[in-house]
């Protein structure tokens, strides 16, 4: 990864529009970044600065969604300093991360990007809050990978886990995300607790533990829930798919539009209605074979065979069957738009038919 960074200005924001501060999005070129930038820009472009950061340069269509973009490594302090000097940041949407399969292949890199990069962004948020004299919101996608069940029997017995159960992650990614949840809680409530001039709330940290996410537009890379989206995209393209988990493997999933909407809704919720920093969200929890059967309903020629990879199977087996999202429903009115059937019939299949012309 490079330490240097470049900055480009694409959409000019007038000085008098900057009162509410800029929105910094890391991992802007990633799978969720792609969908989130479109949603944020739909809402805020030309009203607030939207500043994107990614290791890769943004493609032109994504660049159109932002006011400024930086290319560089978020764990590089020089990059954070450069952004902080150039922009008045009032919100950070910190998406950049290495997912669970990739994290197991390069654990130290995952630790650096997922934890040290997040610490860097939390510090940027805290410094910005100190300058502004009010809290900076910090939105963070956490994951079901922070959970860990030791055996399949324990997984079945646990059923839908709430936010305080089964927290013994077995992946570097899960451990990293859990660590950042704790760092966020610290920056939110206790940062500089021995200083007399500290703000009551420096970083307004809000996190969602996402299930596997399925998008019709993009395919994830480096995750262990990737068999869901891969199976669907392969069928839509008329390709056979070899699934790396058993047919009975079960974890929760959600559509990308629901995932983005959940983050946007959590961001808008009044702080006083939130009883925790980190929330589960849930939508549907099919087995791999149930996904394959659903895909076959729409693409009858789809061809899935199962050749489980023991290492990746073990990771999926350690994640819960489903999550209890009653706290999110109660505190900020969370409700998924798509259940298992409508995810396919109303979102995935129509969008993918338009995309691949099938
Ligand atoms: N989608 C993530 C992964 O597979 C889990 O949150 O790593």
Short mmCIF file of C-alpha atoms and ligand atoms in Angstrom, two decimals:
data_model
loop_
_atom_site.label_atom_id
_atom_site.label_comp_id
_atom_site.label_asym_id
_atom_site.label_seq_id
_atom_site.Cartn_x
_atom_site.Cartn_y
_atom_site.Cartn_z
CA UNK A 1 0.00 0.00 0.00
CA UNK A 2 1.20 3.43 -0.71
CA UNK A 3 1.66 6.07 1.93
CA UNK A 4 1.23 8.99 -0.42
CA UNK A 5 -2.12 10.35 -1.44
CA UNK A 6 -3.61 12.44 -4.18
CA UNK A 7 -6.56 14.77 -4.05
CA UNK A 8 -8.90 15.87 -6.79
CA UNK A 9 -11.67 18.46 -6.62
CA UNK A 10 -14.67 17.60 -8.74
CA UNK A 11 -17.81 19.29 -7.48
CA UNK A 12 -17.43 22.72 -6.02
CA UNK A 13 -19.27 23.41 -2.75
CA UNK A 14 -19.95 27.04 -1.88
CA UNK A 15 -18.40 28.28 1.36
CA UNK A 16 -21.83 29.16 2.80
CA UNK A 17 -22.99 25.56 2.32
CA UNK A 18 -20.29 24.24 4.61
CA UNK A 19 -21.97 25.17 7.92
CA UNK A 20 -23.06 21.60 8.62
CA UNK A 21 -19.61 20.25 7.83
CA UNK A 22 -18.34 17.67 5.39
CA UNK A 23 -19.00 13.95 5.16
CA UNK A 24 -15.93 11.74 4.90
CA UNK A 25 -16.45 8.28 3.36
CA UNK A 26 -13.62 5.74 3.52
CA UNK A 27 -13.63 2.60 1.40
CA UNK A 28 -15.59 4.67 -1.11
CA UNK A 29 -14.67 2.37 -3.98
CA UNK A 30 -15.69 -0.79 -2.11
CA UNK A 31 -18.94 -2.71 -2.46
CA UNK A 32 -20.86 -0.82 0.17
CA UNK A 33 -19.07 2.44 -0.64
CA UNK A 34 -20.43 2.24 -4.15
CA UNK A 35 -24.05 2.06 -2.98
CA UNK A 36 -23.62 4.44 -0.07
CA UNK A 37 -21.93 7.20 -2.10
CA UNK A 38 -24.87 7.20 -4.48
CA UNK A 39 -27.32 7.51 -1.57
CA UNK A 40 -25.33 10.21 0.24
CA UNK A 41 -24.79 12.18 -2.92
CA UNK A 42 -28.48 11.95 -3.82
CA UNK A 43 -29.19 13.59 -0.51
CA UNK A 44 -26.32 15.97 0.07
CA UNK A 45 -24.32 16.75 -3.08
CA UNK A 46 -23.97 20.52 -3.54
CA UNK A 47 -25.35 20.96 -0.02
CA UNK A 48 -22.50 19.43 1.97
CA UNK A 49 -18.99 18.42 1.07
CA UNK A 50 -18.66 14.69 0.39
CA UNK A 51 -15.05 13.59 0.65
CA UNK A 52 -14.12 10.11 -0.53
CA UNK A 53 -11.05 8.06 0.35
CA UNK A 54 -10.00 4.75 -1.13
CA UNK A 55 -6.82 2.85 -1.94
CA UNK A 56 -7.88 2.98 -5.58
CA UNK A 57 -8.75 6.05 -7.55
CA UNK A 58 -12.52 6.45 -7.94
CA UNK A 59 -13.94 5.66 -11.33
CA UNK A 60 -15.50 8.62 -13.14
CA UNK A 61 -19.10 7.63 -12.37
CA UNK A 62 -18.31 7.49 -8.64
CA UNK A 63 -16.21 10.63 -8.77
CA UNK A 64 -19.33 12.47 -9.91
CA UNK A 65 -20.87 11.74 -6.50
CA UNK A 66 -18.18 13.49 -4.45
CA UNK A 67 -16.77 16.95 -3.79
CA UNK A 68 -13.19 15.74 -3.30
CA UNK A 69 -11.46 12.39 -3.42
CA UNK A 70 -8.23 11.08 -1.97
CA UNK A 71 -6.30 7.99 -2.98
CA UNK A 72 -4.31 6.42 -0.18
CA UNK A 73 -4.06 4.13 2.81
CA UNK A 74 -6.33 5.09 5.72
CA UNK A 75 -3.81 3.80 8.24
CA UNK A 76 -1.31 6.39 6.98
CA UNK A 77 -1.28 9.30 9.50
CA UNK A 78 -0.07 11.70 6.80
CA UNK A 79 -3.22 11.07 4.75
CA UNK A 80 -5.51 11.68 7.75
CA UNK A 81 -3.65 14.89 8.53
CA UNK A 82 -3.96 16.09 4.96
CA UNK A 83 -7.71 15.49 4.93
CA UNK A 84 -8.15 17.13 8.34
CA UNK A 85 -6.27 20.23 7.22
CA UNK A 86 -8.27 20.62 4.02
CA UNK A 87 -11.82 19.91 5.25
CA UNK A 88 -14.22 20.68 8.08
CA UNK A 89 -15.49 17.16 8.81
CA UNK A 90 -18.68 16.62 10.79
CA UNK A 91 -19.43 12.99 9.83
CA UNK A 92 -17.22 10.00 9.11
CA UNK A 93 -18.63 6.91 7.37
CA UNK A 94 -15.78 4.50 7.83
CA UNK A 95 -16.28 1.58 5.45
CA UNK A 96 -12.73 0.63 4.49
CA UNK A 97 -11.80 -2.90 5.63
CA UNK A 98 -10.41 -6.26 4.56
CA UNK A 99 -13.17 -8.89 4.83
CA UNK A 100 -12.96 -12.24 6.62
CA UNK A 101 -11.46 -14.61 4.04
CA UNK A 102 -8.87 -12.10 2.90
CA UNK A 103 -8.14 -11.21 6.53
CA UNK A 104 -7.22 -14.84 7.30
CA UNK A 105 -4.78 -14.85 4.38
CA UNK A 106 -3.00 -11.65 5.47
CA UNK A 107 -3.83 -11.28 9.16
CA UNK A 108 -1.27 -8.59 9.97
CA UNK A 109 -2.37 -6.45 7.04
CA UNK A 110 -5.99 -6.88 8.18
CA UNK A 111 -5.01 -5.79 11.68
CA UNK A 112 -3.27 -2.70 10.34
CA UNK A 113 -6.06 -1.62 8.00
CA UNK A 114 -9.06 -2.76 10.04
CA UNK A 115 -7.88 -1.64 13.47
CA UNK A 116 -5.08 0.89 13.06
CA UNK A 117 -6.84 2.51 10.09
CA UNK A 118 -10.04 2.76 12.16
CA UNK A 119 -8.12 4.21 15.11
CA UNK A 120 -6.70 6.78 12.74
CA UNK A 121 -10.20 7.73 11.55
CA UNK A 122 -11.57 7.88 15.11
CA UNK A 123 -8.75 10.24 16.04
CA UNK A 124 -9.50 12.37 12.99
CA UNK A 125 -13.16 12.50 14.10
CA UNK A 126 -12.22 13.37 17.69
CA UNK A 127 -9.85 16.16 16.58
CA UNK A 128 -12.49 17.55 14.26
CA UNK A 129 -15.06 17.47 17.10
CA UNK A 130 -12.65 19.35 19.35
CA UNK A 131 -12.15 22.01 16.66
CA UNK A 132 -15.88 22.31 15.99
CA UNK A 133 -16.88 22.20 19.67
CA UNK A 134 -19.50 19.52 18.99
CA UNK A 135 -19.62 15.78 18.41
CA UNK A 136 -18.67 14.29 15.07
CA UNK A 137 -20.86 11.38 13.96
CA UNK A 138 -19.00 8.18 13.13
CA UNK A 139 -20.89 5.48 11.19
CA UNK A 140 -19.29 2.07 11.23
CA UNK A 141 -20.32 -1.17 9.51
CA UNK A 142 -19.55 -3.98 11.91
CA UNK A 143 -20.46 -7.58 11.16
CA UNK A 144 -21.92 -10.91 12.22
CA UNK A 145 -18.26 -12.05 12.19
CA UNK A 146 -17.87 -10.53 15.65
CA UNK A 147 -19.93 -13.50 16.89
CA UNK A 148 -18.44 -16.91 17.42
CA UNK A 149 -20.19 -20.16 18.28
CA UNK A 150 -17.91 -23.11 19.05
CA UNK A 151 -19.92 -25.97 17.48
CA UNK A 152 -22.87 -26.57 15.16
CA UNK A 153 -24.88 -27.78 18.15
CA UNK A 154 -24.14 -24.49 19.95
CA UNK A 155 -25.09 -22.57 16.78
CA UNK A 156 -28.47 -24.32 16.61
CA UNK A 157 -29.05 -23.84 20.33
CA UNK A 158 -28.15 -20.12 20.15
CA UNK A 159 -30.64 -19.42 17.29
CA UNK A 160 -31.08 -15.65 16.86
CA UNK A 161 -28.33 -14.04 18.91
CA UNK A 162 -28.69 -10.64 20.49
CA UNK A 163 -25.88 -8.07 20.65
CA UNK A 164 -24.47 -9.38 23.91
CA UNK A 165 -24.29 -13.11 23.18
CA UNK A 166 -21.66 -15.44 21.71
CA UNK A 167 -18.89 -12.91 21.26
CA UNK A 168 -15.94 -15.17 20.61
CA UNK A 169 -14.99 -14.44 17.00
CA UNK A 170 -12.62 -16.86 15.28
CA UNK A 171 -11.47 -14.63 12.40
CA UNK A 172 -9.02 -11.76 12.38
CA UNK A 173 -11.75 -9.70 10.68
CA UNK A 174 -14.26 -10.45 13.47
CA UNK A 175 -11.71 -9.68 16.17
CA UNK A 176 -10.76 -6.44 14.36
CA UNK A 177 -14.35 -5.25 14.02
CA UNK A 178 -15.09 -6.07 17.66
CA UNK A 179 -12.00 -4.09 18.70
CA UNK A 180 -13.21 -1.07 16.73
CA UNK A 181 -16.66 -1.31 18.33
CA UNK A 182 -14.87 -0.98 21.68
CA UNK A 183 -12.64 1.83 20.44
CA UNK A 184 -15.76 3.62 19.22
CA UNK A 185 -17.41 3.23 22.61
CA UNK A 186 -14.27 4.63 24.24
CA UNK A 187 -14.05 7.65 21.90
CA UNK A 188 -17.76 8.22 22.37
CA UNK A 189 -17.88 8.16 26.13
CA UNK A 190 -14.46 8.30 27.73
CA UNK A 191 -11.96 9.96 25.38
CA UNK A 192 -9.53 12.19 27.31
CA UNK A 193 -11.44 11.49 30.52
CA UNK A 194 -8.74 13.03 32.71
CA UNK A 195 -8.83 16.38 30.87
CA UNK A 196 -10.95 19.17 32.30
CA UNK A 197 -11.57 20.75 28.89
CA UNK A 198 -12.94 17.62 27.22
CA UNK A 199 -16.23 17.54 25.33
CA UNK A 200 -19.03 15.52 26.92
CA UNK A 201 -19.39 13.53 23.68
CA UNK A 202 -16.53 13.75 21.22
CA UNK A 203 -17.32 11.03 18.71
CA UNK A 204 -20.97 10.07 18.27
CA UNK A 205 -20.18 6.45 17.37
CA UNK A 206 -22.92 4.36 15.74
CA UNK A 207 -22.36 0.86 14.39
CA UNK A 208 -24.42 -1.84 12.69
CA UNK A 209 -23.48 -5.51 12.71
CA UNK A 210 -24.29 -6.49 9.14
CA UNK A 211 -25.15 -9.96 7.92
CA UNK A 212 -23.92 -11.11 4.50
CA UNK A 213 -24.99 -8.53 1.94
CA UNK A 214 -26.32 -9.28 -1.55
CA UNK A 215 -26.22 -6.61 -4.25
CA UNK A 216 -27.46 -6.82 -7.82
CA UNK A 217 -24.85 -4.28 -8.91
CA UNK A 218 -21.62 -5.58 -7.41
CA UNK A 219 -19.99 -8.80 -6.21
CA UNK A 220 -18.03 -8.75 -2.95
CA UNK A 221 -14.40 -9.81 -2.75
CA UNK A 222 -12.61 -11.47 0.14
CA UNK A 223 -15.66 -12.28 2.27
CA UNK A 224 -16.87 -15.65 3.54
CA UNK A 225 -20.56 -14.92 2.97
CA UNK A 226 -19.68 -14.41 -0.71
CA UNK A 227 -21.24 -17.75 -1.72
CA UNK A 228 -24.72 -16.09 -1.54
CA UNK A 229 -24.05 -13.28 -4.03
CA UNK A 230 -21.69 -15.43 -6.13
CA UNK A 231 -24.34 -18.13 -6.61
CA UNK A 232 -26.88 -15.56 -7.74
CA UNK A 233 -24.58 -13.65 -10.11
CA UNK A 234 -23.27 -16.90 -11.64
CA UNK A 235 -26.81 -18.12 -12.38
CA UNK A 236 -27.78 -14.79 -13.93
CA UNK A 237 -24.77 -15.04 -16.25
CA UNK A 238 -25.54 -18.67 -17.14
CA UNK A 239 -22.40 -19.92 -15.38
CA UNK A 240 -22.09 -23.00 -13.18
CA UNK A 241 -21.16 -22.33 -9.55
CA UNK A 242 -19.15 -24.41 -7.12
CA UNK A 243 -20.28 -23.53 -3.62
CA UNK A 244 -17.60 -23.59 -0.92
CA UNK A 245 -20.00 -24.39 1.94
CA UNK A 246 -22.40 -27.28 2.64
CA UNK A 247 -26.02 -27.02 1.46
CA UNK A 248 -27.19 -26.74 5.09
CA UNK A 249 -24.87 -23.82 5.99
CA UNK A 250 -27.05 -21.04 7.37
CA UNK A 251 -26.27 -17.40 8.16
CA UNK A 252 -28.30 -14.19 7.84
CA UNK A 253 -28.30 -12.08 4.66
CA UNK A 254 -29.71 -8.72 3.59
CA UNK A 255 -29.99 -6.77 0.35
CA UNK A 256 -27.62 -3.87 -0.29
CA UNK A 257 -30.44 -1.28 -0.50
CA UNK A 258 -31.65 -2.37 2.96
CA UNK A 259 -28.08 -2.28 4.32
CA UNK A 260 -27.48 1.26 3.04
CA UNK A 261 -30.86 2.43 4.27
CA UNK A 262 -30.18 0.99 7.73
CA UNK A 263 -26.97 3.01 8.04
CA UNK A 264 -28.71 6.17 6.77
CA UNK A 265 -31.55 5.68 9.25
CA UNK A 266 -29.23 5.03 12.16
CA UNK A 267 -27.28 8.18 11.23
CA UNK A 268 -30.47 10.24 11.39
CA UNK A 269 -31.82 8.81 14.65
CA UNK A 270 -31.82 11.24 17.60
CA UNK A 271 -28.94 10.32 19.91
CA UNK A 272 -31.24 10.27 22.92
CA UNK A 273 -33.32 7.46 21.42
CA UNK A 274 -30.27 5.20 21.05
CA UNK A 275 -29.65 2.86 23.96
CA UNK A 276 -26.46 1.35 22.57
CA UNK A 277 -23.61 2.11 20.17
CA UNK A 278 -23.87 -1.10 18.17
CA UNK A 279 -26.99 -2.73 16.71
CA UNK A 280 -27.86 -5.96 14.94
CA UNK A 281 -30.01 -5.72 11.81
CA UNK A 282 -31.67 -8.74 10.28
CA UNK A 283 -33.74 -9.52 7.19
CA UNK A 284 -33.66 -13.23 6.20
CA UNK A 285 -31.55 -16.25 7.07
CA UNK A 286 -31.60 -18.94 4.36
CA UNK A 287 -29.40 -22.00 4.10
CA UNK A 288 -27.10 -22.23 1.07
CA UNK A 289 -29.48 -24.74 -0.53
CA UNK A 290 -32.46 -22.45 0.09
CA UNK A 291 -30.59 -19.70 -1.77
CA UNK A 292 -29.79 -22.15 -4.59
CA UNK A 293 -33.47 -23.20 -4.80
CA UNK A 294 -34.63 -19.58 -4.86
CA UNK A 295 -32.12 -18.77 -7.61
CA UNK A 296 -33.41 -21.81 -9.59
CA UNK A 297 -36.97 -20.42 -9.44
CA UNK A 298 -35.80 -17.48 -11.57
CA UNK A 299 -32.93 -19.10 -13.48
CA UNK A 300 -34.04 -22.74 -14.00
CA UNK A 301 -30.80 -23.66 -15.73
CA UNK A 302 -28.68 -22.60 -12.76
CA UNK A 303 -26.14 -25.23 -11.85
CA UNK A 304 -24.77 -25.31 -8.29
CA UNK A 305 -22.58 -28.06 -6.94
CA UNK A 306 -21.23 -28.21 -3.43
CA UNK A 307 -17.53 -28.69 -2.73
CA UNK A 308 -17.13 -27.34 0.80
CA UNK A 309 -13.76 -25.87 1.70
CA UNK A 310 -13.24 -26.97 5.32
CA UNK A 311 -11.52 -23.73 6.37
CA UNK A 312 -14.19 -21.42 5.00
CA UNK A 313 -16.97 -23.78 6.13
CA UNK A 314 -15.58 -23.57 9.66
CA UNK A 315 -15.84 -19.76 9.57
CA UNK A 316 -19.46 -19.87 8.37
CA UNK A 317 -20.27 -22.51 11.01
CA UNK A 318 -18.92 -20.15 13.69
CA UNK A 319 -21.36 -17.38 12.70
CA UNK A 320 -24.91 -17.40 14.10
CA UNK A 321 -27.90 -18.67 12.15
CA UNK A 322 -29.60 -15.30 12.59
CA UNK A 323 -29.51 -12.13 14.66
CA UNK A 324 -32.06 -10.61 17.00
CA UNK A 325 -32.55 -7.02 15.83
CA UNK A 326 -35.26 -6.01 18.29
CA UNK A 327 -33.09 -3.21 19.76
CA UNK A 328 -32.76 -1.56 16.32
CA UNK A 329 -36.49 -1.96 15.69
CA UNK A 330 -37.32 -0.43 19.05
CA UNK A 331 -34.77 2.41 19.18
CA UNK A 332 -34.74 3.76 15.63
CA UNK A 333 -37.59 1.99 13.86
CA UNK A 334 -35.52 -0.43 11.78
CA UNK A 335 -37.49 -2.66 9.43
CA UNK A 336 -36.09 -4.36 6.33
CA UNK A 337 -37.93 -3.68 3.10
CA UNK A 338 -36.94 -7.03 1.59
CA UNK A 339 -37.66 -10.45 3.01
CA UNK A 340 -36.24 -13.55 1.32
CA UNK A 341 -38.91 -13.69 -1.41
CA UNK A 342 -39.11 -9.99 -2.18
CA UNK A 343 -35.32 -9.62 -2.12
CA UNK A 344 -35.29 -11.79 -5.24
CA UNK A 345 -38.59 -10.96 -6.91
CA UNK A 346 -38.56 -7.19 -6.36
CA UNK A 347 -34.89 -6.24 -6.23
CA UNK A 348 -32.23 -8.78 -7.21
CA UNK A 349 -33.86 -10.43 -10.22
CA UNK A 350 -35.30 -7.31 -11.94
CA UNK A 351 -32.04 -5.40 -11.42
CA UNK A 352 -29.83 -8.21 -12.63
CA UNK A 353 -32.00 -8.90 -15.68
CA UNK A 354 -31.56 -5.24 -16.61
CA UNK A 355 -27.82 -5.50 -15.98
CA UNK A 356 -27.04 -8.68 -17.91
CA UNK A 357 -29.97 -8.45 -20.32
CA UNK A 358 -31.25 -11.93 -19.29
N1 LIG B 1 -19.57 -10.34 4.56
C1 LIG B 1 -18.56 -10.47 5.58
C2 LIG B 1 -17.56 -11.50 5.23
O1 LIG B 1 -17.95 -12.45 4.61
C3 LIG B 1 -19.19 -10.82 6.89
O2 LIG B 1 -19.74 -9.68 7.45
O3 LIG B 1 -16.43 -11.39 5.60
#
